[in-house]
Amino acid sequence: MKNGAGVDGTIGVARHLKPSIELNQPFAPITLICLFFSFVGFALVELNWNYPLFLYYDRVPAFSDISDQWYNLRQGEYWRVLTPIFLHYGAVHIIFNALWLWFLGTRVESVFGPMALAALILITGVISNTAQAMVSFPIPFGGMSGVVYALFAYVWLVGVVSKVPAFQLPPALFPLMVAFMLISWLGAFDWLAGGEVADTAHTVGFVSGLLCGATTLLLIRSKRESH
């Protein structure tokens, strides 16, 4: 989501889902770590406590090019390419992104392990953040939704092709998520978010998740053929 308190276009579908909390569910450390830092980011925004340090770009000096969204990165502040995913604007924003992250992240960890989820979040987070930064400057943005869309696309594609039980999602979920993503481009959720929704991060995250899913399927196929 860009600037202001509110939520993004993923929350409507989230209301129809039950969190994947089961007593026999495996421990999911990366999901829990990301949830922890998401709530920390939410607290920093709510308290207005130094959170611009974790935006993709902060205020640039008067003598610099005002259109330069890469200024902070050139100063060596490389953490900024990822940390915006942890910043959340408003309670509803953090709650629904947290539910989506738990719903999808625990599935990836249960099948492929913590390191696979960590790599997936890192890759898709950096890609979706960078894409949003290219179109948003100088408006700040934050939220886990780009990663959420990536995880959804990843779980859906791998589940459809490989038939992994943990990746089997409700059949109506894919068209609903895609519909919400496309409708959001029309500004339908901006009034609810209290600002512009970061649609570029959503769409680029979704596409990057599909690409990561396709890569995983190719690796699985290659491993099977080598045996």
mmCIF file of C-alpha atoms in Angstrom:
data_model
loop_
_atom_site.group_PDB
_atom_site.id
_atom_site.type_symbol
_atom_site.label_atom_id
_atom_site.label_comp_id
_atom_site.label_asym_id
_atom_site.label_seq_id
_atom_site.Cartn_x
_atom_site.Cartn_y
_atom_site.Cartn_z
ATOM 1 C CA MET A 1 0.000 0.000 0.000
ATOM 2 C CA LYS A 2 1.196 3.549 -0.732
ATOM 3 C CA ASN A 3 1.174 6.133 2.028
ATOM 4 C CA GLY A 4 -1.613 6.603 4.574
ATOM 5 C CA ALA A 5 -3.481 4.180 6.781
ATOM 6 C CA GLY A 6 -5.630 1.461 5.347
ATOM 7 C CA VAL A 7 -5.493 -1.853 3.557
ATOM 8 C CA ASP A 8 -4.738 -3.244 0.130
ATOM 9 C CA GLY A 9 -6.627 -5.242 -2.448
ATOM 10 C CA THR A 10 -5.877 -8.631 -0.934
ATOM 11 C CA ILE A 11 -8.074 -8.293 2.110
ATOM 12 C CA GLY A 12 -11.426 -9.004 0.520
ATOM 13 C CA VAL A 13 -10.484 -12.545 -0.371
ATOM 14 C CA ALA A 14 -8.752 -13.056 2.963
ATOM 15 C CA ARG A 15 -12.076 -12.686 4.721
ATOM 16 C CA HIS A 16 -13.195 -15.932 3.068
ATOM 17 C CA LEU A 17 -10.211 -17.951 4.277
ATOM 18 C CA LYS A 18 -9.499 -19.716 7.510
ATOM 19 C CA PRO A 19 -5.893 -19.504 8.757
ATOM 20 C CA SER A 20 -4.046 -22.785 8.263
ATOM 21 C CA ILE A 21 -3.533 -23.305 11.993
ATOM 22 C CA GLU A 22 -3.571 -26.968 12.906
ATOM 23 C CA LEU A 23 -2.277 -28.702 15.994
ATOM 24 C CA ASN A 24 -0.096 -31.009 13.894
ATOM 25 C CA GLN A 25 1.288 -28.235 11.699
ATOM 26 C CA PRO A 26 5.107 -28.223 11.440
ATOM 27 C CA PHE A 27 7.126 -25.424 12.975
ATOM 28 C CA ALA A 28 7.509 -22.574 10.480
ATOM 29 C CA PRO A 29 10.413 -20.364 11.651
ATOM 30 C CA ILE A 30 10.713 -18.116 8.577
ATOM 31 C CA THR A 31 6.990 -17.426 8.534
ATOM 32 C CA LEU A 32 7.090 -16.554 12.233
ATOM 33 C CA ILE A 33 10.158 -14.332 11.817
ATOM 34 C CA CYS A 34 8.496 -12.424 8.963
ATOM 35 C CA LEU A 35 5.325 -12.055 11.021
ATOM 36 C CA PHE A 36 7.362 -10.700 13.934
ATOM 37 C CA PHE A 37 9.125 -8.086 11.808
ATOM 38 C CA SER A 38 5.851 -7.157 10.111
ATOM 39 C CA PHE A 39 4.331 -6.313 13.486
ATOM 40 C CA VAL A 40 7.510 -4.431 14.418
ATOM 41 C CA GLY A 41 7.193 -2.450 11.180
ATOM 42 C CA PHE A 42 3.541 -1.766 11.935
ATOM 43 C CA ALA A 43 4.497 -0.488 15.408
ATOM 44 C CA LEU A 44 7.209 1.784 13.966
ATOM 45 C CA VAL A 45 4.720 3.339 11.549
ATOM 46 C CA GLU A 46 2.014 3.740 14.200
ATOM 47 C CA LEU A 47 4.462 5.347 16.645
ATOM 48 C CA ASN A 48 6.074 7.374 13.842
ATOM 49 C CA TRP A 49 9.409 6.192 15.205
ATOM 50 C CA ASN A 50 12.204 6.408 12.649
ATOM 51 C CA TYR A 51 10.376 4.175 10.161
ATOM 52 C CA PRO A 52 11.504 6.210 7.083
ATOM 53 C CA LEU A 53 14.879 4.527 7.634
ATOM 54 C CA PHE A 54 13.257 1.340 6.311
ATOM 55 C CA LEU A 55 11.457 2.815 3.298
ATOM 56 C CA TYR A 56 12.877 2.156 -0.175
ATOM 57 C CA TYR A 57 13.765 5.827 -0.375
ATOM 58 C CA ASP A 58 13.830 8.593 2.190
ATOM 59 C CA ARG A 59 14.069 12.356 1.836
ATOM 60 C CA VAL A 60 16.896 13.257 -0.514
ATOM 61 C CA PRO A 61 19.185 16.259 0.086
ATOM 62 C CA ALA A 62 18.223 19.528 -1.554
ATOM 63 C CA PHE A 63 21.281 19.459 -3.802
ATOM 64 C CA SER A 64 20.434 16.042 -5.289
ATOM 65 C CA ASP A 65 18.210 15.168 -8.226
ATOM 66 C CA ILE A 66 14.650 15.165 -6.850
ATOM 67 C CA SER A 67 13.699 12.364 -9.270
ATOM 68 C CA ASP A 68 16.462 10.102 -7.950
ATOM 69 C CA GLN A 69 14.751 7.190 -6.183
ATOM 70 C CA TRP A 70 18.102 5.371 -5.978
ATOM 71 C CA TYR A 71 19.864 7.995 -3.859
ATOM 72 C CA ASN A 72 19.678 6.053 -0.588
ATOM 73 C CA LEU A 73 20.850 2.827 -2.212
ATOM 74 C CA ARG A 74 23.874 4.595 -3.640
ATOM 75 C CA GLN A 75 24.711 5.648 -0.085
ATOM 76 C CA GLY A 76 25.075 1.957 0.800
ATOM 77 C CA GLU A 77 21.676 1.569 2.507
ATOM 78 C CA TYR A 78 20.986 -1.717 0.738
ATOM 79 C CA TRP A 79 18.554 -3.033 3.337
ATOM 80 C CA ARG A 80 15.964 -0.660 1.885
ATOM 81 C CA VAL A 81 15.362 -2.931 -1.121
ATOM 82 C CA LEU A 82 13.645 -5.434 1.215
ATOM 83 C CA THR A 83 12.505 -3.706 4.414
ATOM 84 C CA PRO A 84 9.410 -1.951 2.978
ATOM 85 C CA ILE A 85 7.631 -5.336 3.040
ATOM 86 C CA PHE A 86 7.571 -5.130 6.844
ATOM 87 C CA LEU A 87 6.047 -1.629 7.079
ATOM 88 C CA HIS A 88 2.262 -1.617 7.465
ATOM 89 C CA TYR A 89 -0.181 1.270 7.604
ATOM 90 C CA GLY A 90 -3.080 0.548 9.907
ATOM 91 C CA ALA A 91 -4.350 -2.412 11.921
ATOM 92 C CA VAL A 92 -6.459 -3.927 9.144
ATOM 93 C CA HIS A 93 -3.506 -3.784 6.754
ATOM 94 C CA ILE A 94 -1.218 -5.745 9.076
ATOM 95 C CA ILE A 95 -3.868 -8.240 10.212
ATOM 96 C CA PHE A 96 -4.900 -9.369 6.760
ATOM 97 C CA ASN A 97 -1.379 -9.469 5.370
ATOM 98 C CA ALA A 98 -0.346 -11.482 8.421
ATOM 99 C CA LEU A 99 -3.184 -13.957 7.837
ATOM 100 C CA TRP A 100 -2.199 -14.367 4.198
ATOM 101 C CA LEU A 101 1.463 -14.814 5.104
ATOM 102 C CA TRP A 102 0.582 -17.501 7.651
ATOM 103 C CA PHE A 103 -1.863 -19.203 5.283
ATOM 104 C CA LEU A 104 0.674 -19.431 2.441
ATOM 105 C CA GLY A 105 4.086 -19.282 4.112
ATOM 106 C CA THR A 106 3.496 -22.287 6.367
ATOM 107 C CA ARG A 107 2.592 -24.365 3.319
ATOM 108 C CA VAL A 108 5.835 -23.539 1.530
ATOM 109 C CA GLU A 109 7.883 -24.279 4.645
ATOM 110 C CA SER A 110 6.103 -27.580 5.252
ATOM 111 C CA VAL A 111 6.903 -28.783 1.720
ATOM 112 C CA PHE A 112 10.253 -27.236 0.779
ATOM 113 C CA GLY A 113 11.679 -26.056 4.111
ATOM 114 C CA PRO A 114 12.592 -22.719 5.722
ATOM 115 C CA MET A 115 15.442 -21.811 3.380
ATOM 116 C CA ALA A 116 13.226 -22.153 0.315
ATOM 117 C CA LEU A 117 10.654 -19.783 1.819
ATOM 118 C CA ALA A 118 13.381 -17.346 2.880
ATOM 119 C CA ALA A 119 14.775 -17.287 -0.672
ATOM 120 C CA LEU A 120 11.293 -16.869 -2.130
ATOM 121 C CA ILE A 121 10.467 -13.930 0.154
ATOM 122 C CA LEU A 122 13.853 -12.305 -0.468
ATOM 123 C CA ILE A 123 13.673 -12.604 -4.259
ATOM 124 C CA THR A 124 10.031 -11.589 -4.702
ATOM 125 C CA GLY A 125 10.236 -8.902 -2.025
ATOM 126 C CA VAL A 126 13.188 -7.188 -3.677
ATOM 127 C CA ILE A 127 11.659 -7.463 -7.150
ATOM 128 C CA SER A 128 8.205 -6.164 -6.167
ATOM 129 C CA ASN A 129 9.661 -3.363 -4.027
ATOM 130 C CA THR A 130 11.980 -2.217 -6.803
ATOM 131 C CA ALA A 131 9.195 -2.234 -9.368
ATOM 132 C CA GLN A 132 6.988 -0.166 -7.053
ATOM 133 C CA ALA A 133 9.840 2.247 -6.327
ATOM 134 C CA MET A 134 10.246 2.908 -10.033
ATOM 135 C CA VAL A 135 6.661 4.179 -10.360
ATOM 136 C CA SER A 136 5.948 5.617 -6.887
ATOM 137 C CA PHE A 137 8.776 8.048 -6.161
ATOM 138 C CA PRO A 138 8.588 10.175 -4.060
ATOM 139 C CA ILE A 139 5.446 8.654 -2.471
ATOM 140 C CA PRO A 140 6.412 6.134 0.241
ATOM 141 C CA PHE A 141 4.963 2.628 0.190
ATOM 142 C CA GLY A 142 5.028 -0.494 2.321
ATOM 143 C CA GLY A 143 3.374 -3.803 3.023
ATOM 144 C CA MET A 144 3.740 -7.544 2.554
ATOM 145 C CA SER A 145 1.186 -7.737 -0.262
ATOM 146 C CA GLY A 146 3.672 -8.004 -3.129
ATOM 147 C CA VAL A 147 5.186 -11.031 -1.396
ATOM 148 C CA VAL A 148 1.718 -12.378 -0.564
ATOM 149 C CA TYR A 149 0.735 -12.288 -4.229
ATOM 150 C CA ALA A 150 4.037 -13.963 -5.098
ATOM 151 C CA LEU A 151 3.462 -16.726 -2.538
ATOM 152 C CA PHE A 152 -0.080 -17.217 -3.772
ATOM 153 C CA ALA A 153 1.022 -17.530 -7.416
ATOM 154 C CA TYR A 154 3.841 -19.868 -6.394
ATOM 155 C CA VAL A 155 1.657 -22.167 -4.289
ATOM 156 C CA TRP A 156 -1.092 -22.195 -6.911
ATOM 157 C CA LEU A 157 1.168 -23.064 -9.870
ATOM 158 C CA VAL A 158 3.237 -25.697 -8.063
ATOM 159 C CA GLY A 159 0.055 -27.167 -6.585
ATOM 160 C CA VAL A 160 -1.727 -27.416 -9.931
ATOM 161 C CA VAL A 161 1.204 -29.090 -11.689
ATOM 162 C CA SER A 162 2.722 -31.242 -8.935
ATOM 163 C CA LYS A 163 -0.483 -32.048 -7.015
ATOM 164 C CA VAL A 164 1.302 -31.512 -3.673
ATOM 165 C CA PRO A 165 -1.490 -31.915 -1.070
ATOM 166 C CA ALA A 166 -0.368 -28.925 1.021
ATOM 167 C CA PHE A 167 -0.563 -26.705 -2.070
ATOM 168 C CA GLN A 168 -4.134 -27.591 -3.025
ATOM 169 C CA LEU A 169 -6.135 -24.362 -2.720
ATOM 170 C CA PRO A 170 -9.880 -23.805 -3.088
ATOM 171 C CA PRO A 171 -10.659 -23.787 -6.862
ATOM 172 C CA ALA A 172 -12.354 -20.374 -6.747
ATOM 173 C CA LEU A 173 -9.412 -18.717 -5.035
ATOM 174 C CA PHE A 174 -7.252 -18.150 -8.120
ATOM 175 C CA PRO A 175 -9.866 -16.250 -10.184
ATOM 176 C CA LEU A 176 -10.875 -14.267 -7.088
ATOM 177 C CA MET A 177 -7.304 -13.182 -6.356
ATOM 178 C CA VAL A 178 -6.662 -12.248 -9.983
ATOM 179 C CA ALA A 179 -9.957 -10.343 -10.121
ATOM 180 C CA PHE A 180 -9.117 -8.386 -6.967
ATOM 181 C CA MET A 181 -5.675 -7.575 -8.382
ATOM 182 C CA LEU A 182 -7.110 -6.294 -11.659
ATOM 183 C CA ILE A 183 -9.988 -4.398 -10.061
ATOM 184 C CA SER A 184 -7.523 -2.711 -7.723
ATOM 185 C CA TRP A 185 -5.799 -1.170 -10.770
ATOM 186 C CA LEU A 186 -9.020 0.767 -11.383
ATOM 187 C CA GLY A 187 -8.646 2.446 -7.973
ATOM 188 C CA ALA A 188 -11.533 0.517 -6.440
ATOM 189 C CA PHE A 189 -9.701 0.002 -3.152
ATOM 190 C CA ASP A 190 -7.933 3.356 -2.835
ATOM 191 C CA TRP A 191 -10.782 4.836 -0.782
ATOM 192 C CA LEU A 192 -10.572 1.908 1.619
ATOM 193 C CA ALA A 193 -6.801 2.156 1.880
ATOM 194 C CA GLY A 194 -6.793 5.896 2.551
ATOM 195 C CA GLY A 195 -4.213 6.271 -0.209
ATOM 196 C CA GLU A 196 -3.066 4.700 -3.453
ATOM 197 C CA VAL A 197 -2.754 0.917 -3.382
ATOM 198 C CA ALA A 198 0.678 -0.361 -4.482
ATOM 199 C CA ASP A 199 -0.718 -2.180 -7.512
ATOM 200 C CA THR A 200 2.626 -2.458 -9.255
ATOM 201 C CA ALA A 201 4.076 -4.398 -6.307
ATOM 202 C CA HIS A 202 1.051 -6.725 -6.352
ATOM 203 C CA THR A 203 1.254 -7.479 -10.061
ATOM 204 C CA VAL A 204 5.026 -7.786 -10.265
ATOM 205 C CA GLY A 205 4.982 -9.943 -7.136
ATOM 206 C CA PHE A 206 2.357 -12.189 -8.727
ATOM 207 C CA VAL A 207 4.403 -12.595 -11.918
ATOM 208 C CA SER A 208 7.648 -13.198 -9.999
ATOM 209 C CA GLY A 209 5.867 -15.867 -7.937
ATOM 210 C CA LEU A 210 4.785 -17.628 -11.135
ATOM 211 C CA LEU A 211 8.363 -17.522 -12.420
ATOM 212 C CA CYS A 212 9.711 -18.903 -9.145
ATOM 213 C CA GLY A 213 7.074 -21.623 -9.252
ATOM 214 C CA ALA A 214 8.027 -22.549 -12.819
ATOM 215 C CA THR A 215 11.696 -22.686 -11.784
ATOM 216 C CA THR A 216 10.843 -24.989 -8.875
ATOM 217 C CA LEU A 217 8.884 -27.311 -11.156
ATOM 218 C CA LEU A 218 11.800 -27.470 -13.602
ATOM 219 C CA LEU A 219 14.174 -28.322 -10.752
ATOM 220 C CA ILE A 220 11.825 -31.042 -9.498
ATOM 221 C CA ARG A 221 11.556 -32.501 -13.004
ATOM 222 C CA SER A 222 15.306 -32.360 -13.514
ATOM 223 C CA LYS A 223 15.913 -34.121 -10.192
ATOM 224 C CA ARG A 224 13.458 -36.863 -11.044
ATOM 225 C CA GLU A 225 14.991 -37.440 -14.472
ATOM 226 C CA SER A 226 18.508 -37.590 -13.017
ATOM 227 C CA HIS A 227 17.409 -40.506 -10.842
#
